[in-house]
CSV table of C-alpha atoms in Angstrom, one decimal:
chain,number,residue,atom,x,y,z
A,503,MET,CA,-9.5,-19.2,52.6
A,504,THR,CA,-9.8,-18.6,55.9
A,505,SER,CA,-12.5,-20.9,58.1
A,506,ARG,CA,-15.1,-18.2,58.5
A,507,TYR,CA,-15.0,-17.1,54.6
A,508,ARG,CA,-14.7,-21.5,53.5
A,509,PHE,CA,-18.4,-21.8,56.2
A,510,PHE,CA,-20.1,-18.8,54.7
A,511,TRP,CA,-19.6,-20.0,51.2
A,512,ARG,CA,-20.3,-23.6,51.3
A,513,ARG,CA,-23.6,-22.5,52.9
A,514,LEU,CA,-24.3,-20.5,50.1
A,515,MET,CA,-23.5,-23.2,48.1
A,516,HIS,CA,-25.7,-26.1,49.3
A,517,MET,CA,-28.5,-23.1,48.7
A,518,LYS,CA,-31.8,-25.4,46.4
A,519,PHE,CA,-31.5,-23.6,43.0
A,520,ASN,CA,-35.4,-23.7,42.3
A,521,SER,CA,-35.6,-21.8,38.4
A,522,LYS,CA,-39.7,-22.2,38.5
A,523,GLN,CA,-39.5,-20.3,41.4
A,524,VAL,CA,-37.3,-17.4,41.2
A,525,TYR,CA,-38.3,-16.5,37.4
A,526,GLU,CA,-42.0,-16.3,38.6
A,527,ALA,CA,-41.3,-14.1,40.6
A,528,THR,CA,-43.3,-11.1,41.6
A,529,LEU,CA,-41.4,-8.1,39.3
A,530,HIS,CA,-40.9,-4.7,40.3
A,531,LYS,CA,-40.2,-1.4,38.8
A,532,THR,CA,-37.4,0.4,40.5
A,533,HIS,CA,-35.7,3.6,39.2
A,534,ARG,CA,-32.4,3.1,37.0
A,535,ASN,CA,-29.1,4.1,39.5
A,536,ILE,CA,-26.3,5.0,39.1
A,537,TYR,CA,-24.5,1.7,40.1
A,538,LEU,CA,-25.3,0.4,36.3
A,539,PRO,CA,-22.2,0.6,35.2
A,540,CYS,CA,-21.4,-1.3,38.8
A,541,THR,CA,-23.8,-4.1,38.4
A,542,LEU,CA,-25.1,-5.0,34.9
A,543,GLY,CA,-22.6,-3.0,33.3
A,544,PHE,CA,-20.2,-5.8,34.5
A,545,SER,CA,-21.3,-8.9,33.9
A,546,LEU,CA,-19.0,-12.2,33.9
A,547,LEU,CA,-19.0,-11.6,30.2
A,548,THR,CA,-15.9,-10.3,29.7
A,549,LEU,CA,-15.0,-12.9,32.1
A,550,MET,CA,-16.2,-15.7,31.1
A,551,GLY,CA,-14.7,-15.2,27.4
A,552,PHE,CA,-18.2,-14.8,25.5
A,553,GLU,CA,-17.7,-11.2,24.5
A,554,LYS,CA,-15.6,-12.7,21.9
A,555,LYS,CA,-18.7,-15.2,20.5
A,556,LEU,CA,-21.5,-12.4,20.0
A,557,ASN,CA,-19.8,-11.5,16.7
A,558,ALA,CA,-21.5,-14.6,16.2
A,559,GLN,CA,-24.9,-13.7,13.8
A,560,ASP,CA,-26.6,-16.8,15.1
A,561,GLU,CA,-30.1,-17.0,17.2
A,562,LEU,CA,-29.4,-16.8,20.6
A,563,ILE,CA,-26.7,-14.4,20.5
A,564,LEU,CA,-29.2,-11.7,18.2
A,565,THR,CA,-31.7,-12.3,21.5
A,566,ILE,CA,-28.7,-12.1,24.4
A,567,LYS,CA,-28.2,-8.5,22.7
A,568,HIS,CA,-31.8,-7.6,22.6
A,569,CYS,CA,-31.8,-8.2,26.2
A,570,ILE,CA,-28.1,-6.7,26.8
A,571,LEU,CA,-30.6,-3.6,24.6
A,572,PHE,CA,-33.7,-3.7,26.4
A,573,VAL,CA,-31.4,-3.4,29.6
A,574,GLN,CA,-29.4,-0.1,29.2
A,575,ARG,CA,-32.3,1.5,28.3
A,576,GLY,CA,-33.8,0.5,31.5
A,577,GLU,CA,-36.8,-1.3,30.1
A,578,PHE,CA,-36.7,-3.7,32.6
A,579,ASP,CA,-40.1,-5.9,32.0
A,580,LYS,CA,-39.3,-6.3,27.5
A,581,ALA,CA,-35.7,-7.5,28.9
A,582,GLU,CA,-36.7,-10.1,31.1
A,583,GLN,CA,-39.4,-11.7,29.4
A,584,LEU,CA,-36.6,-11.8,26.1
A,585,LEU,CA,-34.1,-13.2,28.9
A,586,HIS,CA,-37.0,-15.7,29.3
A,587,VAL,CA,-37.1,-16.9,25.1
A,588,ALA,CA,-33.3,-16.4,25.3
A,589,LEU,CA,-32.8,-19.6,28.2
A,590,LYS,CA,-35.2,-21.8,26.2
A,591,GLN,CA,-33.2,-21.1,22.8
A,592,ALA,CA,-30.0,-21.9,25.0
A,593,GLN,CA,-31.5,-24.9,26.5
A,594,GLN,CA,-32.6,-26.4,23.5
A,595,ILE,CA,-29.3,-26.3,21.4
A,596,HIS,CA,-27.7,-27.0,24.8
A,597,HIS,CA,-25.2,-24.2,24.7
A,598,GLN,CA,-24.2,-24.5,28.1
A,599,GLU,CA,-22.2,-21.6,28.1
A,600,GLY,CA,-24.9,-19.4,26.8
A,601,ILE,CA,-27.1,-20.7,29.9
A,602,THR,CA,-24.6,-19.9,32.3
A,603,TYR,CA,-24.1,-16.1,30.9
A,604,ILE,CA,-28.5,-16.1,30.7
A,605,TYR,CA,-28.4,-16.9,34.6
A,606,ASP,CA,-25.9,-14.5,34.8
A,607,VAL,CA,-27.2,-11.9,33.3
A,608,MET,CA,-30.6,-12.3,35.4
A,609,ALA,CA,-29.0,-12.7,37.9
A,610,ASN,CA,-27.6,-9.1,37.6
A,611,LEU,CA,-31.3,-8.0,36.7
A,612,ALA,CA,-32.7,-8.9,39.9
A,613,LEU,CA,-30.1,-6.9,41.6
A,614,GLU,CA,-30.1,-4.6,39.7
A,615,ARG,CA,-34.6,-3.8,40.7
A,616,GLU,CA,-33.4,-4.5,44.5
A,617,GLN,CA,-34.7,-8.2,43.9
A,618,TYR,CA,-32.6,-9.8,46.5
A,619,ASP,CA,-33.5,-13.3,47.0
A,620,LYS,CA,-33.9,-13.8,43.8
A,621,ALA,CA,-29.9,-12.6,43.0
A,622,LYS,CA,-28.9,-14.1,45.3
A,623,GLN,CA,-30.4,-17.6,43.6
A,624,LEU,CA,-29.7,-17.1,40.5
A,625,PHE,CA,-26.0,-16.1,41.2
A,626,VAL,CA,-25.1,-18.8,43.6
A,627,ALA,CA,-26.0,-20.7,39.9
A,628,VAL,CA,-23.7,-19.5,38.2
A,629,THR,CA,-20.6,-20.2,40.9
A,630,GLN,CA,-22.2,-23.8,40.5
A,631,ARG,CA,-22.2,-24.4,37.1
A,632,ILE,CA,-19.1,-22.8,36.9
A,633,MET,CA,-17.7,-24.3,39.8
A,634,ALA,CA,-18.5,-27.3,38.5
A,635,ASP,CA,-16.6,-26.6,34.4
A,636,GLY,CA,-13.6,-26.2,37.5
A,637,ALA,CA,-13.4,-23.2,38.3
A,638,THR,CA,-12.2,-22.6,42.2
A,639,GLU,CA,-12.7,-21.0,45.1
A,640,ASP,CA,-10.0,-18.4,44.3
A,641,ASP,CA,-11.4,-17.5,40.8
A,642,LEU,CA,-11.9,-14.5,40.1
A,643,ARG,CA,-15.2,-15.5,38.3
A,644,VAL,CA,-16.2,-16.7,41.9
A,645,VAL,CA,-14.7,-13.5,43.6
A,646,HIS,CA,-16.9,-11.3,41.5
A,647,ILE,CA,-20.1,-13.4,41.9
A,648,SER,CA,-18.5,-12.9,45.8
A,649,VAL,CA,-18.8,-9.5,45.6
A,650,LYS,CA,-22.6,-9.2,44.3
A,651,LEU,CA,-23.1,-11.6,47.3
A,652,ALA,CA,-22.0,-10.1,49.8
A,653,ARG,CA,-23.7,-6.2,48.6
A,654,ILE,CA,-27.2,-8.9,48.6
A,655,SER,CA,-26.2,-9.5,52.3
A,656,HIS,CA,-25.5,-5.3,52.7
A,657,MET,CA,-29.1,-5.0,51.6
A,658,LYS,CA,-30.3,-7.0,53.0
A,659,ARG,CA,-29.1,-5.5,56.5
A,660,GLU,CA,-26.6,-9.1,57.2
A,661,TYR,CA,-24.0,-6.7,58.5
A,662,THR,CA,-21.3,-9.8,59.8
A,663,THR,CA,-22.1,-11.5,56.8
A,664,ALA,CA,-21.3,-8.9,54.2
A,665,GLN,CA,-18.1,-7.5,55.6
A,666,LEU,CA,-17.2,-11.3,55.4
A,667,GLY,CA,-17.3,-11.1,52.6
A,668,TYR,CA,-16.2,-7.4,51.4
A,669,ASP,CA,-13.1,-8.3,53.4
A,670,TRP,CA,-12.3,-11.8,51.4
A,671,CYS,CA,-13.4,-10.7,47.7
A,672,ILE,CA,-10.4,-7.5,48.7
A,673,GLU,CA,-8.2,-9.3,49.7
A,674,LYS,CA,-8.5,-11.3,47.0
A,675,LEU,CA,-8.0,-8.6,44.5
A,676,ASN,CA,-5.6,-6.8,45.4
A,677,ASN,CA,-3.3,-10.0,45.6
A,678,ALA,CA,-4.6,-10.6,41.8
A,679,LEU,CA,-3.9,-6.7,40.7
A,680,LYS,CA,0.0,-8.1,41.6
A,681,TYR,CA,-0.7,-10.6,38.6
A,682,ASP,CA,-3.0,-9.3,36.6
A,683,PRO,CA,-3.5,-4.9,37.2
A,684,SER,CA,-5.7,-4.8,33.8
A,685,GLU,CA,-9.1,-2.7,33.8
A,686,ALA,CA,-11.2,-5.0,34.8
A,687,ASN,CA,-10.3,-6.6,38.4
A,688,THR,CA,-9.4,-2.7,39.5
A,689,LYS,CA,-12.8,-2.1,38.1
A,690,LEU,CA,-14.1,-5.3,40.2
A,691,LEU,CA,-12.2,-4.0,43.3
A,692,ALA,CA,-12.8,-0.2,42.8
A,693,MET,CA,-16.5,-1.1,43.3
A,694,ALA,CA,-16.1,-3.7,46.4
A,695,GLU,CA,-14.1,-0.8,47.7
A,696,ASP,CA,-16.5,1.5,47.3
A,697,TRP,CA,-20.0,-1.2,48.4
A,698,TYR,CA,-17.4,-1.6,51.5
A,699,GLY,CA,-17.5,1.9,52.3
A,700,ARG,CA,-21.1,2.7,52.3
A,701,LEU,CA,-21.5,-1.0,54.1
A,702,PHE,CA,-19.6,1.4,57.4
A,703,LEU,CA,-21.4,4.5,56.8
A,704,ASP,CA,-24.8,2.1,57.4
A,705,SER,CA,-22.8,0.9,60.9
A,706,ASP,CA,-22.5,4.7,62.0
A,707,LYS,CA,-18.6,4.4,61.1
A,708,CYS,CA,-17.9,7.6,58.6
A,709,GLU,CA,-14.3,7.8,58.8
A,710,ILE,CA,-13.6,4.6,57.7
A,711,GLY,CA,-16.3,4.0,55.3
A,712,LEU,CA,-14.9,7.3,53.8
A,713,SER,CA,-11.6,5.9,53.2
A,714,TYR,CA,-13.0,3.0,51.4
A,715,MET,CA,-15.7,5.2,49.6
A,716,LYS,CA,-12.3,7.5,48.4
A,717,GLN,CA,-9.3,4.4,47.6
A,718,ALA,CA,-13.2,3.2,44.9
A,719,TYR,CA,-13.4,6.9,43.2
A,720,GLU,CA,-9.1,7.0,43.2
A,721,ARG,CA,-9.4,3.5,41.4
A,722,MET,CA,-12.5,4.7,39.1
A,723,LYS,CA,-11.3,7.7,37.4
A,724,ASN,CA,-8.4,6.9,35.8
A,725,LEU,CA,-10.6,4.3,34.5
A,726,VAL,CA,-11.5,4.6,30.2
A,727,ASP,CA,-14.6,2.5,30.6
A,728,ILE,CA,-16.7,4.0,33.1
A,729,GLU,CA,-19.3,6.6,33.0
A,730,GLN,CA,-18.7,9.8,33.4
A,731,GLU,CA,-22.4,9.9,35.4
A,732,HIS,CA,-21.2,7.8,37.6
A,733,LEU,CA,-17.7,9.4,38.6
A,734,VAL,CA,-20.6,13.0,39.7
A,735,ILE,CA,-22.9,10.8,42.0
A,736,GLN,CA,-19.5,9.1,42.9
A,737,LEU,CA,-18.2,12.6,44.3
A,738,ASN,CA,-21.3,13.9,45.2
A,739,ASP,CA,-21.4,11.0,48.0
A,740,LEU,CA,-17.7,11.8,49.0
A,741,GLY,CA,-19.4,15.6,49.6
A,742,THR,CA,-22.5,13.8,51.8
A,743,VAL,CA,-20.2,12.0,54.0
A,744,CYS,CA,-17.5,14.6,54.5
A,745,ASP,CA,-20.4,16.9,55.2
A,746,ARG,CA,-21.7,14.3,57.2
A,747,LEU,CA,-18.0,13.9,59.3
A,748,GLY,CA,-18.0,18.5,59.9
A,749,ASN,CA,-14.8,18.6,57.0
A,750,VAL,CA,-16.9,21.3,54.8
A,751,ASP,CA,-14.1,22.4,53.0
A,752,GLU,CA,-13.9,19.3,51.9
A,753,SER,CA,-16.7,18.2,50.8
A,754,ILE,CA,-17.4,22.2,48.8
A,755,GLU,CA,-14.0,20.4,47.0
A,756,TYR,CA,-16.6,17.0,46.2
A,757,TYR,CA,-19.4,18.6,45.1
A,758,SER,CA,-17.7,21.7,43.0
A,759,LYS,CA,-15.9,18.6,41.3
A,760,ALA,CA,-19.3,16.5,40.9
A,761,ILE,CA,-21.1,19.8,39.4
A,762,ASP,CA,-17.9,20.6,37.2
A,763,ILE,CA,-18.7,17.2,35.9
A,764,GLY,CA,-22.5,16.8,35.2
A,765,LYS,CA,-23.1,20.5,34.1
A,766,ASN,CA,-21.9,18.2,30.7
A,767,PHE,CA,-25.5,16.2,31.3
A,768,PRO,CA,-27.6,19.0,32.2
A,769,ASP,CA,-30.6,16.5,31.9
A,770,MET,CA,-29.0,14.7,35.0
A,771,HIS,CA,-31.3,14.2,37.5
A,772,ASP,CA,-29.9,14.5,40.3
A,773,LEU,CA,-27.3,17.3,39.4
A,774,GLY,CA,-30.0,19.7,41.0
A,775,ALA,CA,-29.7,18.0,44.1
A,776,MET,CA,-25.9,18.5,44.0
A,777,TYR,CA,-26.3,22.5,44.0
A,778,VAL,CA,-28.4,22.4,46.8
A,779,ASN,CA,-25.3,20.1,48.5
A,780,LEU,CA,-23.5,22.5,48.0
A,781,GLY,CA,-24.9,25.7,49.0
A,782,ARG,CA,-26.3,24.1,52.3
A,783,ALA,CA,-22.3,23.6,52.3
A,784,TYR,CA,-21.2,27.3,51.9
A,785,ILE,CA,-24.0,28.3,54.4
A,786,LYS,CA,-22.6,26.3,56.6
A,787,LYS,CA,-19.2,28.5,56.2
A,788,ASN,CA,-21.2,31.3,56.7
A,789,MET,CA,-20.5,32.3,52.4
A,790,LEU,CA,-24.2,33.9,51.9
A,791,ASP,CA,-23.7,35.3,48.4
A,792,ILE,CA,-22.9,32.0,46.6
A,793,ALA,CA,-24.7,29.3,48.8
A,794,ARG,CA,-27.9,31.7,47.6
A,795,LYS,CA,-26.7,31.2,44.1
A,796,SER,CA,-25.8,27.4,44.2
A,797,CYS,CA,-29.2,26.8,46.0
A,798,GLY,CA,-31.3,29.2,43.2
A,799,GLN,CA,-29.0,27.2,40.1
A,800,GLY,CA,-31.0,23.8,42.4
A,801,TRP,CA,-33.7,25.2,42.1
A,802,LYS,CA,-34.4,25.9,38.8
A,803,LEU,CA,-33.0,22.5,38.0
A,804,GLY,CA,-35.5,20.9,39.4
A,805,ILE,CA,-38.0,23.1,37.4
A,806,LYS,CA,-37.0,21.8,34.2
A,807,THR,CA,-35.8,18.0,35.4
A,808,LYS,CA,-39.9,18.4,36.8
A,809,ASN,CA,-38.0,16.8,40.6
A,810,ASN,CA,-40.4,18.3,43.0
A,811,ASP,CA,-38.3,17.4,46.0
A,812,VAL,CA,-35.0,19.0,44.9
A,813,LYS,CA,-37.4,21.5,44.2
A,814,HIS,CA,-38.5,22.1,47.7
A,815,GLU,CA,-34.9,21.4,48.8
A,816,ALA,CA,-34.1,24.1,47.3
A,817,GLU,CA,-36.7,26.4,48.4
A,818,LEU,CA,-35.9,25.4,52.2
A,819,CYS,CA,-32.2,26.4,51.5
A,820,MET,CA,-32.8,29.8,50.1
A,821,GLN,CA,-35.7,30.5,53.3
A,822,GLU,CA,-32.4,29.8,55.7
A,823,ILE,CA,-30.2,32.3,53.5
A,824,ARG,CA,-33.1,34.5,53.7
A,825,ALA,CA,-33.1,34.1,57.4
A,826,MET,CA,-29.5,34.2,57.8
A,827,SER,CA,-29.2,37.9,56.2
């Protein structure tokens, strides 16, 4: 471990964990975003071996199952309330592994809801617990949490800290893949690369960001346990970055792939926006007939999904086409 990362990590580990403060934090509603498979859907469950114990039909396991179900449905308030019940159950029977897992789910839920300070405290608490049980700083469970801590720093615009964390995590995960090319390790590395790429975008280093995002997509598309909707959004974002860099042909390729897959999910909220993106790319190539058709489809989907933003953008796209005709 480099001295810079050691300082960063130990500073985090000395954070005081106040459970009452964390649990009583004000909650707010956010839309369930496309990164769910990489946050809530990728917790310590599989890494701790706790998954194998989910078959037990005791009260604690059933409560945890219901918590996860609420999370998957996007019913975050219900999940939050039931997680407190599960935590009390685990504490009453001194189920230490269960307590750790519940903290991890709480942390992921807080991250999903953009409650970054709360998520950070909970992730640190989880790390302290697993390290107290013998995990080292190189343990993949610790690396897993470090990726999310880097993400939190990124979202709080602490870019230097975020880059430090991503660099260290990606190095550790690349080394781990040499010995264990499992889907779990590949998924975590892809998540780290995708988030790292977006950090570079936010720092106006789009070419570097695009490189990391492409690597992430290449890993993700070959995974078995990955939601296709996630790949659709990834492809659209790649198209957007290419478009920003002036690589219009490449952006059209990514947008088209995103739409081809997204057509299988007609209720997908963002599909109309992808048609508009594709239409705007065709406008840049002066291919107005194709652009008109694409923006028109985006407008129809905006109406169908009651997405006024997409509808408005499609209308602007059509106006631009008429002005050029």
